[in-house]
Structures are given as C-alpha cells and as structure tokens.
Coordinates of C-alpha atoms and ligand atoms in Angstrom, one line a residue:
X1 CA 70.4 69.3 2.4
X2 CA 67.5 67.1 1.5
X3 CA 68.1 63.4 0.6
X4 CA 67.1 61.9 -2.7
X5 CA 67.0 58.2 -3.6
X6 CA 65.8 56.4 -6.7
X7 CA 65.8 52.7 -7.4
X8 CA 65.3 50.8 -10.7
X9 CA 65.5 47.1 -11.2
X10 CA 63.6 43.8 -10.9
X11 CA 61.0 43.4 -8.1
X12 CA 59.4 45.9 -5.8
X13 CA 61.3 49.1 -5.1
X14 CA 59.3 50.2 -2.0
X15 CA 61.4 48.7 0.7
X16 CA 64.7 49.8 -0.9
X17 CA 63.5 53.3 -1.3
X18 CA 62.3 53.4 2.3
X19 CA 65.6 52.0 3.5
X20 CA 67.3 54.7 1.5
X21 CA 65.2 57.4 3.1
X22 CA 65.9 56.0 6.5
X23 CA 69.6 56.2 5.7
X24 CA 69.4 59.7 4.3
X25 CA 67.3 61.2 7.0
X26 CA 70.3 62.9 8.5
X27 CA 70.1 65.3 5.5
X28 CA 66.7 66.6 6.5
X29 CA 63.6 65.4 8.3
X30 CA 60.9 68.0 7.7
X31 CA 58.9 65.8 5.4
X32 CA 59.2 62.6 3.4
X33 CA 57.7 61.1 0.3
X34 CA 57.9 58.4 -2.2
X35 CA 56.6 57.8 -5.8
X36 CA 56.3 54.5 -7.5
X37 CA 55.9 53.5 -11.1
X38 CA 55.0 50.0 -12.4
X39 CA 54.1 50.6 -15.9
X40 CA 50.5 51.6 -15.1
X41 CA 51.0 55.1 -13.7
X42 CA 52.8 57.0 -11.0
X43 CA 51.6 56.9 -7.4
X44 CA 52.8 59.4 -4.8
X45 CA 52.6 59.2 -1.0
X46 CA 54.1 62.0 1.0
X47 CA 53.6 63.9 4.3
X48 CA 55.2 66.4 6.6
X49 CA 57.3 64.9 9.5
X50 CA 59.9 62.2 9.6
X51 CA 60.2 59.1 7.4
X52 CA 58.6 57.1 10.3
X53 CA 55.4 59.1 9.7
X54 CA 55.5 58.2 6.0
X55 CA 55.9 54.6 6.9
X56 CA 52.9 54.7 9.2
X57 CA 50.9 56.5 6.5
X58 CA 51.6 53.9 3.8
X59 CA 51.4 50.8 6.0
X60 CA 48.8 48.5 4.5
X61 CA 48.6 50.4 1.3
X62 CA 50.1 47.6 -0.9
X63 CA 52.3 50.0 -2.8
X64 CA 54.1 48.4 -5.7
X65 CA 56.4 49.4 -8.5
X66 CA 59.8 48.3 -9.7
X67 CA 60.9 51.9 -10.0
X68 CA 60.7 54.2 -7.1
X69 CA 62.0 57.7 -6.1
X70 CA 62.0 59.1 -2.6
X71 CA 62.9 62.3 -0.7
X72 CA 63.5 63.5 2.8
X73 CA 63.3 67.3 3.1
X74 CA 65.1 70.1 4.9
X75 CA 62.8 73.1 4.1
X76 CA 64.1 76.1 2.2
X77 CA 61.2 77.3 0.1
X78 CA 57.9 76.9 2.0
X79 CA 57.1 75.5 5.4
X80 CA 57.3 71.7 6.2
X81 CA 53.7 70.9 5.1
X82 CA 52.3 67.9 3.2
X83 CA 51.9 70.0 0.1
X84 CA 55.5 71.1 0.1
X85 CA 56.8 67.5 0.6
X86 CA 58.5 65.9 -2.4
X87 CA 57.9 64.2 -4.9
X88 CA 56.3 67.0 -6.9
X89 CA 54.4 66.2 -10.0
X90 CA 53.1 67.9 -13.2
X91 CA 49.4 68.7 -13.5
X92 CA 48.1 65.2 -14.4
X93 CA 50.6 63.4 -12.1
X94 CA 52.4 61.5 -14.9
X95 CA 55.8 63.0 -14.1
X96 CA 57.3 62.9 -10.5
X97 CA 60.4 64.8 -9.4
X98 CA 62.6 64.8 -6.3
X99 CA 65.2 67.5 -5.9
X100 CA 68.0 68.6 -3.6
X101 CA 69.3 72.2 -3.9
X102 CA 67.9 75.5 -4.7
X103 CA 66.4 76.8 -8.0
X104 CA 67.3 80.4 -7.9
X105 CA 65.2 81.5 -10.9
X106 CA 62.1 79.6 -9.7
X107 CA 60.0 82.7 -9.3
X108 CA 60.5 83.8 -12.9
X109 CA 59.9 80.2 -14.2
X110 CA 56.8 79.9 -12.0
X111 CA 55.4 83.2 -13.4
X112 CA 56.0 82.0 -17.0
X113 CA 54.4 78.6 -16.4
X114 CA 51.5 80.3 -14.6
X115 CA 50.9 82.5 -17.6
X116 CA 50.7 79.3 -19.7
X117 CA 47.9 78.0 -17.4
X118 CA 49.9 75.9 -15.0
X119 CA 48.5 75.7 -11.4
X120 CA 50.9 75.2 -8.5
X121 CA 50.1 73.2 -5.4
X122 CA 53.1 74.0 -3.3
X123 CA 55.4 76.9 -2.3
X124 CA 58.5 75.1 -3.3
X125 CA 61.1 76.1 -5.9
X126 CA 61.1 72.4 -7.0
X127 CA 57.6 72.3 -8.3
X128 CA 58.6 74.3 -11.4
X129 CA 60.7 71.3 -12.5
X130 CA 57.9 68.7 -13.3
X131 CA 55.9 71.5 -15.0
X132 CA 58.8 72.5 -17.1
X133 CA 59.5 68.9 -18.1
X134 CA 55.8 68.5 -18.9
X135 CA 55.9 71.6 -21.1
X136 CA 58.8 70.2 -23.2
X137 CA 57.5 66.6 -23.2
X138 CA 54.3 67.8 -24.8
X139 CA 56.4 69.1 -27.7
X140 CA 59.0 66.4 -28.2
X141 CA 57.5 63.2 -26.7
X142 CA 61.0 62.1 -25.6
X143 CA 61.5 62.0 -21.9
X144 CA 65.3 62.5 -22.0
X145 CA 65.1 65.5 -24.4
X146 CA 62.3 67.0 -22.2
X147 CA 64.4 66.5 -19.1
X148 CA 67.5 68.0 -20.5
X149 CA 65.7 71.0 -22.0
X150 CA 64.0 71.6 -18.6
X151 CA 67.2 71.4 -16.6
X152 CA 69.0 73.7 -19.0
X153 CA 66.6 76.4 -17.8
X154 CA 67.4 75.9 -14.1
X155 CA 69.7 78.4 -12.4
X156 CA 71.1 77.5 -9.0
X157 CA 72.1 74.1 -7.6
X158 CA 70.4 70.8 -8.0
X159 CA 70.5 67.1 -7.9
X160 CA 67.3 66.0 -9.5
X161 CA 65.7 62.7 -10.3
X162 CA 62.6 62.2 -12.4
X163 CA 60.3 59.4 -13.4
X164 CA 57.6 59.3 -16.1
X165 CA 54.5 57.2 -15.9
X166 CA 55.2 55.3 -19.1
X167 CA 59.0 54.8 -19.2
X168 CA 60.9 52.1 -17.4
X169 CA 63.7 54.4 -16.3
X170 CA 64.7 57.2 -14.0
X171 CA 66.5 60.4 -15.3
X172 CA 68.9 62.2 -13.1
X173 CA 71.3 65.2 -13.3
X174 CA 73.5 67.1 -10.9
X175 CA 74.7 70.7 -10.8
X176 CA 76.3 71.7 -7.6
X177 CA 74.5 69.2 -5.4
X178 CA 75.6 65.6 -4.8
X179 CA 74.3 62.6 -6.8
X180 CA 75.9 59.2 -6.9
X181 CA 75.0 55.9 -8.6
X182 CA 74.9 52.6 -6.8
X183 CA 75.5 49.6 -9.1
X184 CA 73.8 46.5 -7.7
X185 CA 73.6 43.0 -9.2
X186 CA 70.1 43.4 -10.5
X187 CA 69.3 47.0 -9.7
X188 CA 70.6 50.6 -9.7
X189 CA 70.3 53.4 -7.3
X190 CA 70.7 57.1 -7.6
X191 CA 71.1 58.9 -4.3
X192 CA 72.5 62.0 -2.6
X193 CA 75.0 59.9 -0.7
X194 CA 76.4 56.3 -0.5
X195 CA 74.8 55.3 2.8
X196 CA 71.4 55.4 1.1
X197 CA 72.1 52.1 -0.7
X198 CA 75.2 50.7 1.1
X199 CA 73.1 47.6 2.3
X200 CA 72.7 46.6 -1.3
X201 CA 75.9 47.6 -3.0
X202 CA 79.3 49.1 -2.4
X203 CA 80.0 49.8 -6.1
X204 CA 79.6 53.5 -6.8
X205 CA 79.8 55.9 -9.7
X206 CA 80.4 59.6 -8.8
X207 CA 79.0 62.1 -11.2
X208 CA 80.4 65.5 -12.3
X209 CA 78.3 68.6 -12.6
X210 CA 76.5 68.6 -15.9
X211 CA 76.2 64.8 -16.2
X212 CA 72.9 63.4 -17.2
X213 CA 72.1 59.8 -16.3
X214 CA 69.4 57.5 -17.4
X215 CA 69.1 54.4 -15.3
X216 CA 67.0 51.5 -16.5
X217 CA 66.5 48.1 -14.9
X218 CA 69.3 46.6 -17.0
X219 CA 71.7 49.4 -17.7
X220 CA 72.8 53.0 -17.2
X221 CA 73.9 55.6 -19.6
X222 CA 75.7 58.8 -18.7
X223 CA 76.0 61.7 -21.1
X224 CA 76.5 65.5 -21.2
X225 CA 73.3 67.6 -21.5
X226 CA 74.1 67.6 -25.3
X227 CA 74.0 63.8 -25.4
X228 CA 77.8 63.2 -25.7
X229 CA 78.6 60.0 -23.9
X230 CA 80.6 60.3 -20.7
X231 CA 82.7 57.6 -19.1
X232 CA 82.5 57.5 -15.3
X233 CA 84.4 54.7 -13.5
X234 CA 82.8 52.3 -11.0
X235 CA 84.6 52.6 -7.7
X236 CA 84.3 50.5 -4.5
X237 CA 83.7 52.1 -1.2
X238 CA 85.3 50.6 1.9
X239 CA 82.5 51.6 4.3
X240 CA 80.9 48.7 6.2
X241 CA 77.1 48.6 5.8
X242 CA 76.9 48.0 9.6
X243 CA 78.3 51.4 10.1
X244 CA 75.2 52.9 8.7
X245 CA 72.9 51.1 11.1
X246 CA 72.2 51.9 14.8
X247 CA 73.0 48.4 15.9
X248 CA 72.0 47.9 19.6
X249 CA 72.2 51.7 20.3
X250 CA 69.3 54.0 20.9
X251 CA 71.0 56.7 19.0
X252 CA 73.5 57.1 16.2
X253 CA 75.3 59.8 18.3
X254 CA 76.1 57.4 21.1
X255 CA 77.2 54.7 18.6
X256 CA 79.4 57.2 16.9
X257 CA 80.9 58.6 20.1
X258 CA 81.7 55.0 21.1
X259 CA 83.2 54.2 17.7
X260 CA 85.9 56.9 18.1
X261 CA 88.6 54.4 19.0
X262 CA 88.2 52.5 15.7
X263 CA 87.6 55.7 13.7
X264 CA 90.8 57.2 15.1
X265 CA 92.8 54.0 14.4
X266 CA 91.7 54.3 10.8
X267 CA 92.6 58.0 10.6
X268 CA 96.1 57.3 12.0
X269 CA 96.9 54.0 10.2
X270 CA 99.8 54.2 7.8
X271 CA 100.4 57.9 8.5
X272 CA 103.2 57.6 11.1
X273 CA 106.6 56.1 10.3
X274 CA 108.0 53.1 12.2
X275 CA 110.5 55.1 14.2
X276 CA 107.9 57.6 15.4
X277 CA 109.9 60.6 14.2
X278 CA 108.0 61.6 11.1
X279 CA 104.7 61.3 9.3
X280 CA 103.7 59.7 6.1
X281 CA 100.9 61.9 4.8
X282 CA 100.4 61.6 1.1
X283 CA 99.4 65.0 -0.2
X284 CA 100.9 67.2 -2.8
X285 CA 104.3 66.7 -4.4
X286 CA 106.7 68.1 -1.6
X287 CA 108.2 70.6 -4.1
X288 CA 104.8 72.3 -4.5
X289 CA 104.8 73.0 -0.8
X290 CA 108.2 74.5 -0.4
X291 CA 107.2 78.1 -1.2
X292 CA 104.0 78.2 0.9
X293 CA 103.9 81.3 3.0
X294 CA 100.6 80.9 4.8
X295 CA 98.1 78.1 5.4
X296 CA 94.4 79.2 5.6
X297 CA 91.9 76.7 6.9
X298 CA 88.3 77.2 5.8
X299 CA 85.4 75.3 7.5
X300 CA 82.1 75.6 9.2
X301 CA 80.7 74.5 12.6
X302 CA 82.4 71.6 14.1
X303 CA 84.9 71.4 11.2
X304 CA 85.8 75.0 11.9
X305 CA 86.7 74.0 15.5
X306 CA 88.9 71.2 14.1
X307 CA 90.5 73.8 11.8
X308 CA 91.1 76.1 14.8
X309 CA 92.8 73.1 16.5
X310 CA 95.0 72.5 13.4
X311 CA 96.0 76.2 13.0
X312 CA 97.2 76.3 16.6
X313 CA 99.3 73.1 16.0
X314 CA 100.7 74.5 12.8
X315 CA 101.6 77.8 14.4
X316 CA 103.8 75.8 16.8
X317 CA 105.9 74.7 13.8
X318 CA 106.6 78.3 12.8
X319 CA 104.2 78.3 9.9
X320 CA 101.7 81.1 9.7
X321 CA 98.3 79.6 9.8
X322 CA 94.8 80.9 10.4
X323 CA 91.3 79.3 10.5
X324 CA 88.4 81.1 8.8
X325 CA 84.7 80.6 9.0
X326 CA 84.0 79.6 5.4
X327 CA 80.9 81.8 5.2
X328 CA 82.9 84.9 6.1
X329 CA 86.0 83.9 4.0
X330 CA 84.1 84.3 0.8
X331 CA 83.4 87.9 1.5
X332 CA 86.7 88.8 3.3
X333 CA 89.5 90.8 1.8
X334 CA 92.2 88.9 3.6
X335 CA 94.9 88.4 1.0
X336 CA 95.1 85.0 -0.7
X337 CA 97.9 84.5 -3.2
X338 CA 99.6 81.7 -5.1
X339 CA 101.8 81.2 -2.0
X340 CA 98.8 80.4 0.1
X341 CA 97.8 76.9 0.9
X342 CA 94.0 76.8 1.5
X343 CA 92.8 73.7 3.4
X344 CA 89.0 73.1 3.2
X345 CA 87.9 71.0 6.2
X346 CA 84.5 69.4 5.7
X347 CA 83.2 66.1 6.9
X348 CA 80.5 65.8 4.2
X349 CA 82.4 67.6 1.5
X350 CA 79.1 69.2 0.4
X351 CA 78.8 72.2 2.7
X352 CA 77.8 75.1 0.4
X353 CA 79.6 77.8 2.5
X354 CA 82.8 75.8 2.3
X355 CA 82.5 75.1 -1.4
X356 CA 81.9 78.8 -1.9
X357 CA 85.0 79.7 0.1
X358 CA 87.0 77.1 -2.0
X359 CA 85.8 78.9 -5.2
X360 CA 87.2 82.1 -3.9
X361 CA 90.6 80.4 -3.0
X362 CA 90.7 78.8 -6.4
X363 CA 90.0 82.1 -8.2
X364 CA 92.8 83.8 -6.3
X365 CA 95.2 81.0 -7.4
X366 CA 95.8 79.4 -4.0
X367 CA 96.9 75.8 -3.7
X368 CA 93.8 73.9 -2.6
X369 CA 93.6 70.9 -0.3
X370 CA 90.4 69.3 1.0
X371 CA 90.3 67.3 4.2
X372 CA 87.1 65.3 4.2
X373 CA 85.4 62.0 5.2
X374 CA 83.5 61.5 1.9
X375 CA 85.2 60.1 -1.2
X376 CA 83.8 61.6 -4.3
X377 CA 82.2 64.6 -2.5
X378 CA 82.1 68.0 -4.2
X379 CA 84.9 69.4 -2.0
X380 CA 87.1 66.4 -2.7
X381 CA 86.7 66.9 -6.4
X382 CA 87.1 70.7 -6.3
X383 CA 90.6 70.6 -4.7
X384 CA 94.0 70.1 -6.1
X385 CA 94.5 67.2 -3.6
X386 CA 92.5 65.5 -1.0
X387 CA 93.2 63.9 2.4
X388 CA 90.6 61.6 3.8
X389 CA 90.0 61.3 7.5
X390 CA 88.7 57.7 7.2
X391 CA 86.2 58.0 10.1
X392 CA 83.5 55.9 8.4
X393 CA 80.0 57.2 7.8
X394 CA 78.6 59.6 10.4
X395 CA 74.8 59.7 10.5
X396 CA 73.9 61.6 13.7
X397 CA 73.5 65.3 12.8
X398 CA 75.9 66.2 15.7
X399 CA 79.4 65.6 14.5
X400 CA 81.4 63.5 17.0
X401 CA 83.8 61.0 15.6
X402 CA 84.6 63.1 12.6
X403 CA 85.8 66.0 14.9
X404 CA 88.3 63.7 16.5
X405 CA 89.4 62.2 13.2
X406 CA 89.7 65.7 11.6
X407 CA 91.7 67.1 14.5
X408 CA 94.2 64.2 14.4
X409 CA 94.4 64.0 10.6
X410 CA 95.0 67.8 10.4
X411 CA 97.6 67.6 13.2
X412 CA 99.5 64.9 11.3
X413 CA 99.1 67.1 8.2
X414 CA 100.6 70.0 10.2
X415 CA 103.8 67.9 10.7
X416 CA 103.8 67.0 7.1
X417 CA 103.7 70.6 6.1
X418 CA 106.3 71.5 8.7
X419 CA 108.6 68.9 7.0
X420 CA 108.2 70.4 3.5
X421 CA 107.4 74.2 3.9
X422 CA 110.6 76.2 4.0
X423 CA 109.6 78.2 7.1
X424 CA 108.6 75.1 9.0
X425 CA 110.3 73.3 11.9
X426 CA 109.0 70.0 13.3
X427 CA 106.2 69.9 15.8
X428 CA 107.9 70.2 19.2
X429 CA 108.7 66.9 20.9
X430 CA 107.5 65.0 17.8
X431 CA 108.3 61.4 18.9
X432 CA 106.3 61.9 22.2
X433 CA 103.5 63.5 20.3
X434 CA 103.3 60.6 17.8
X435 CA 103.7 58.1 20.5
X436 CA 100.7 59.6 22.4
X437 CA 98.5 59.9 19.3
X438 CA 98.7 56.1 18.9
X439 CA 97.3 55.5 22.4
X440 CA 94.3 57.9 21.8
X441 CA 92.1 55.0 20.8
X442 CA 92.7 53.1 24.0
X443 CA 92.5 56.3 26.1
X444 CA 89.0 57.0 24.6
X445 CA 88.1 53.3 25.3
X446 CA 88.9 54.0 28.9
X447 CA 86.8 57.1 29.0
X448 CA 83.8 55.3 27.5
X449 CA 84.2 52.4 30.0
X450 CA 84.4 54.7 33.1
X451 CA 82.6 57.9 32.3
X452 CA 80.4 59.6 34.9
X453 CA 79.1 62.1 32.4
X454 CA 75.5 60.8 32.7
X455 CA 75.4 61.4 36.4
X456 CA 76.9 64.9 36.0
X457 CA 74.5 65.7 33.2
X458 CA 71.6 64.8 35.5
X459 CA 73.1 66.8 38.4
X460 CA 73.3 70.0 36.4
X461 CA 70.1 69.5 34.3
X462 CA 67.9 72.6 34.2
X463 CA 70.7 75.0 34.8
X464 CA 70.3 78.5 33.4
X465 CA 73.2 78.1 31.0
X466 CA 76.3 76.0 30.5
X467 CA 79.8 77.5 29.9
X468 CA 82.9 75.8 28.6
X469 CA 86.3 77.3 28.9
X470 CA 89.8 76.4 27.7
X471 CA 93.1 78.0 26.5
X472 CA 95.1 77.5 23.3
X473 CA 94.2 73.9 22.2
X474 CA 91.5 73.9 24.9
X475 CA 89.8 76.8 23.3
X476 CA 88.5 75.1 20.1
X477 CA 87.4 72.2 22.3
X478 CA 85.5 74.6 24.6
X479 CA 83.7 76.0 21.5
X480 CA 83.0 72.5 20.2
X481 CA 81.6 71.3 23.5
X482 CA 79.3 74.3 23.6
X483 CA 78.1 73.8 20.0
X484 CA 77.4 70.2 20.8
X485 CA 75.6 71.0 24.0
X486 CA 73.3 73.7 22.4
X487 CA 72.7 71.7 19.2
X488 CA 71.2 68.6 20.9
X489 CA 69.9 69.9 24.3
X490 CA 68.5 73.2 23.0
X491 CA 69.9 74.8 26.2
X492 CA 72.0 77.9 26.3
X493 CA 75.7 77.0 26.1
X494 CA 78.8 79.0 25.2
X495 CA 82.4 78.2 24.8
X496 CA 85.1 80.8 25.6
X497 CA 88.8 81.2 25.7
X498 CA 89.3 81.1 29.5
X499 CA 90.9 84.5 29.6
X500 CA 87.9 86.1 27.9
X501 CA 85.5 85.3 30.7
X502 CA 86.4 88.4 32.7
X503 CA 85.9 90.6 29.6
X504 CA 82.1 90.3 29.6
X505 CA 80.7 86.8 29.9
X506 CA 81.3 86.8 33.6
X507 CA 78.2 88.9 33.9
X508 CA 76.2 85.9 32.9
X509 CA 77.7 83.7 35.6
X510 CA 75.4 82.7 38.5
X511 CA 75.1 79.8 40.9
X512 CA 73.0 78.2 38.1
X513 CA 75.6 78.3 35.4
X514 CA 78.1 75.4 35.7
X515 CA 81.4 76.1 34.1
X516 CA 83.3 73.2 32.5
X517 CA 87.0 74.0 32.5
X518 CA 89.3 72.1 30.1
X519 CA 92.8 71.4 31.3
X520 CA 95.2 70.3 28.6
X521 CA 98.5 70.4 30.6
X522 CA 99.5 73.7 29.1
X523 CA 98.7 77.1 30.7
X524 CA 96.6 75.2 33.3
X525 CA 97.3 77.6 36.1
X526 CA 95.8 80.4 34.1
X527 CA 92.7 78.4 33.2
X528 CA 92.3 77.5 36.9
X529 CA 92.6 81.1 37.9
X530 CA 89.8 82.1 35.4
X531 CA 87.7 79.2 36.5
X532 CA 88.0 80.3 40.1
X533 CA 86.9 83.8 39.1
X534 CA 83.6 82.2 38.1
X535 CA 83.5 80.0 41.2
X536 CA 83.8 83.1 43.4
X537 CA 80.7 84.4 41.7
X538 CA 78.8 81.3 42.7
X539 CA 79.3 79.0 39.7
X540 CA 80.1 75.3 40.1
X541 CA 83.3 74.5 38.2
X542 CA 83.7 71.1 36.6
X543 CA 87.4 70.2 35.9
X544 CA 87.9 68.2 32.8
X545 CA 91.4 67.0 33.6
X546 CA 93.5 63.9 34.5
X547 CA 93.0 62.4 38.0
X548 CA 95.4 64.0 40.4
X549 CA 95.5 67.3 38.5
X550 CA 95.9 70.2 40.9
X551 CA 92.6 71.7 39.6
X552 CA 90.6 68.7 40.8
X553 CA 90.9 69.5 44.5
X554 CA 90.0 73.2 43.9
X555 CA 86.9 72.6 41.8
X556 CA 83.4 71.3 42.5
X557 CA 83.2 68.3 40.2
X558 CA 85.5 66.3 38.0
X559 CA 85.3 64.6 34.6
X560 CA 88.5 62.6 34.4
X561 CA 90.6 62.0 31.3
X562 CA 93.6 59.7 30.9
X563 CA 97.1 61.3 31.1
X564 CA 98.3 62.1 27.6
X565 CA 100.5 64.6 25.7
X566 CA 99.1 68.1 25.9
X567 CA 98.7 68.0 22.1
X568 CA 95.9 65.5 22.5
X569 CA 94.4 66.2 26.0
X570 CA 91.7 68.4 24.5
X571 CA 90.5 65.6 22.3
X572 CA 90.0 63.4 25.3
X573 CA 88.2 66.2 27.2
X574 CA 86.0 66.6 24.1
X575 CA 84.9 62.9 24.4
X576 CA 83.8 63.4 28.0
X577 CA 81.9 66.6 26.9
X578 CA 80.3 64.8 24.0
X579 CA 79.0 62.3 26.5
X580 CA 77.8 65.0 28.8
X581 CA 75.8 66.6 25.9
X582 CA 74.4 63.3 24.9
X583 CA 73.2 62.3 28.4
X584 CA 71.8 65.8 29.1
X585 CA 69.8 65.7 25.8
X586 CA 68.7 62.2 26.5
X587 CA 67.4 63.2 30.0
X588 CA 65.6 66.1 28.4
X589 CA 64.0 63.8 25.9
X590 CA 65.4 65.6 22.9
X591 CA 65.6 64.3 19.3
X592 CA 69.3 63.6 19.6
X593 CA 70.1 62.3 16.1
X594 CA 67.8 64.8 14.4
X595 CA 67.9 68.0 16.4
X596 CA 65.2 70.5 15.4
X597 CA 65.8 72.9 12.5
X598 CA 69.1 71.3 11.6
X599 CA 70.4 68.9 9.0
X600 CA 73.8 67.2 8.6
X601 CA 74.8 68.3 5.2
X602 CA 74.2 72.0 4.8
X603 CA 74.1 72.6 1.1
X604 CA 72.6 76.1 1.1
X605 CA 74.5 79.3 1.9
Ligands
LIG1 O1 80.1 68.6 6.6 P1 80.8 69.7 7.2 O2 81.9 69.3 8.1 O3 81.3 70.7 6.2 O4 79.7 70.4 8.1 C1 79.9 71.6 8.7 C2 78.9 71.9 9.8 O5 77.7 72.1 9.3 C3 78.9 70.8 10.9 O6 80.1 70.6 11.4 C4 77.9 71.1 12.0 O7 78.4 72.3 12.7 C5 77.8 69.9 12.9 N1 76.6 69.2 12.5 C6 77.7 70.2 14.4 O8 77.6 69.1 15.1

C-alpha cells in the first residue's frame, strides 16, 4: 500500500505530483504529502487525511519546483498523524524521501542512528532512510553512492524515491514493492503504478527488484546497486487515460460497475474460436500442461472468490482443482509438486500474501501462472506465464469489474486446461456456455438500465445484518456480495453456502435480517428450501433470479437478472448485488471509493 510519485522535467512539478497523488489515492488515504525542489532547497508540505486536505492546506502557497515527490499513505508504523505523513527528511531538511513497503530492521537502524545523535520526528519505519542517506552523504558527497549504500542496509520491502536539495534529479529503487517509470516528452515520472501519470504519458518502463534509477530532467539511467548499467525496455500501455478519471460519476465504484460490459468484452475478445466450440487462451505450451494432476488457485479477498468460481468450473471438467486463501497457503502443508499448476489470481499483481504464496509454490517446483489486470506487476513477473484480464484500471477500493473479468477469464482458462490436461474433459455444453458468455456484456447493460437495487437498498437500510446465500457457483457470489456490502457500508453482512444456514447462522436470522438468495439455475429448489427456512423465522427473502423463476412468487422481493446459462447467472446476480451495496453505502453517506481502514493494493502480509 501507499502510493508514491515523483516528477522531474521542465516547468512546475506541483500540479503533476498532485494529479499523481489523486490517481494513487486508492493505495491509501491516511495522509498525504509533497516535497519540491527548485535548486534552492527542499520544501515539504504534508498532513494527515486525504489528498483533498493537502490541497486545501497548500492552496495559495505558491509552491514551485521542477522536481517534486509525493506520497499518499496507508499506515503501518505509527498512526495517521501529520508527523507520520511522508515525505520524511534528514535533520536539516535537505534530503526528502517517500517510501512504500516495510523496513523490517527499522528498529535496529533507528537505535544505531540515535546513538549517533540523530533525532527522530515520527514513528515510521521510513524515517530511518533519509537519516541513513544523510550519514553516507556526509562521507562521500555523492548522492547516488549515499543512496545505494543506504538502501543496501534496508531489510524488507521498499519502493523508495529520494530528492536532494542541490541535485537536479530524483533517485529511486525497488525491492519487493512496485515502482515504474513514465517517459513523457519533456518529463519523467517515477510512481507506484501507471495510473499516476497516465494523463501525461502511456510509455512505461517496469523495473526489477534491485534496480536503481536516477531520473533527471533530460534523461534516466538504470543500474544495479553496484552501478552496472541495466537495460529496461520502454513499453506502451493500452489503458485509456479517461478510465482513470471519474467522468460524470460521483464515485469510481459506480463508474466501474457500469463499465463491466466493456471490461468483459475486452476480457473475452479473441479468446473464443469462431465456431464457438473451443477457446483460444494463450498460456503455456500445451505439452507442459499434459501431466498436470491438480490446479491450485491462490488469491485474497475478491480475487479469492473469483478463484472459488474457477475451481468449481474446473472441477466440472474432471480436473482436480482447489482455491486457497493465499495467506493460509504459505503456511499450509497441502502437497504441491511439479505436477501442480498453481494459478495466482490478483487484480493488482502486488498483494503481498499472494506473492508470498507464489514463492512457496515456486520453491516446491510447481508450474506457476498469474492471472492479473496489471501488466508489469510483481505477480506477472514472478510467474512462468501470465494471463491478463484486460479489465482496464480499477480505482475504487471495492473490486467490481475486475471480479467479473477474473471469473470469466478464469472460466475460459478452465476450458483451455480441460483441452490440454490429460484428465480433462470439455466444460459440459461448451457451445452454449461460450454462446452465453458473449451476451454477458449486453445482459449487464440490461441490468444497469433497469435495476431497482437503489429502492431495495433504501427499503432494507438499517437492518440488523444482511445475509447472502447461494449454492455451487452461487456460493462464491454470495461471499463476494457480502464482502462488498460490509466493505463499503460498514454493516454486518455474511455470505453462506445455502445449505450451511441451518448449521448455525440461522440463529442470527430475525425479521430484521434480509436474506438475498442467488438462483443460478442449478440446485435452485434446494436454495429456495433453505431461503424458506429463514423466511419461516421472520426474515425477508430477496430472490436474485430471472423474471418468472419459481422462487419469485415465494419470496418477499426480487432483483431480476436476464436469463442466461447457469455458468454465468451468478455473475449477473453479482452485478445486482454490487449495485445494492453501492446504493446502501451511498444512502448511509459512506466513503464509497475509499472505505475506512482499507487500501486497494495490500502490499503487507
Ligand atoms: O489485487 P488483489 O486482487 O490481489 O487484491 C486482493 C484483495 O485485497 C481485494 O480483492 C479486496 O478484497 C477487494 N478490495 C475487495 O473489494
């Protein structure tokens, strides 16, 4: 978490750094800060709270500098106070640092620096960095040497960017946390992620761990820490800068929910053959898949729900598949062998738990595939092969369009695996499944144009709790709907496999706990029976089902979804439930795009 941005070039850097912070705020919003350098010193402005507060604070300050660095924070060490906000500086304020990651040996370094007379102003792990650089700079008078010596002492993960008062440059390095370079016509950016500078350039350089970069107004050099030159290619990203703005929407989340038709079209494009009887998913040489005996998905949060979805689809092809929570997978003793295909599912490609789980899989010799939205991300680079979901940038902390795109991409991957793994048989009724997936964008369009989720959200506002139930492919959707609901409304919500309700959760059911039942077209009579068990105890049941479904007349309210193949009905139900969460959170006045305590990219374990 945390977002960092640096800009060097001609003209004033302030607006560009602030734009970068706005675009990176999804990574954390506990505090924000900026430092500028114009050849006559370093000036720092920072405060707790969101970027908007920083903007208010610096309004009218006439800040200027052609070199700027900025930071938006998700707190790990120390509460979200002004003092703990980045940038952090050395004692006389001539070196300023922004950092994303965790310095594990910060306590030891702090003690050592203290014994040398350094006084600290914050509780952060980051503050040791400018003091360490200062220490080395005093002995060598060379900023790059001082920077590389300092970072060679850091243990843990970092993307760090530094400016010095009297050098026309910024110095950056990465180790386990993301850092990318944006190459503009007359300027360069270093940032945690591409959306930070997408308005200014779509030309990007992705760095590897251990790279050290020096960006000056008219050029960039990349080396190893030992000074050996490193060649990193410039790549073009195909994200549209408009996708990183809110447009006419009040919230990114609603914009992203409503952009699911185009996101899904992009996920599907080119991946289904013309006769609708096979897929064209370009991962691994088919011969490397033949001897796969098990597929293990590893993921967190929403991506885990997409992984559950995929493992259910894959099991239908006769291939043994399981979804694991990445944080648990690292510690588990479930066998992983060279015959295991491990699929890491991660929107951002930077989730520390998932990266840790990938390490375990790699250590055990598994074949490793990453399914992600972010080209150049750590997970993309750590795998043997990568499959992109092509959903476009997602800024709202609540994952919406990326869930749909993950579930569809992974389901197409399942068919690809079924075609090449010895034990596999095709997804049942494949032509019908592939036919239906291609109408999902227009089905979602229909939901967006006709939804009554806002009215229903208002009707059930201030309930005691909200339950979501579904079976088989409806189960991950129930869990995803509950995660979305609790994440942005701060209300108690739970998702259950329908059949589990009677094994305990039913004790929580009252007339003030609406139950949203997801009907996918498979096992629906059982789901209805379970829903009625809750209805008998006083709960209102909301059927998320096609119009005319038998459950509609037996339940208390209805969120309609278009008729589709049972493989995809859960994804349509999920869109209605995303809208339900959104409107409930809106009615409650919640911070929808930046829910409290959370961040989009969770780069700590
Ligand atoms: O970037 P990832 O997909 O790896 O993120 C995993 C989770 O942190 C993420 O899905 C989280 O649960 C969502 N923000 C929930 O909406």
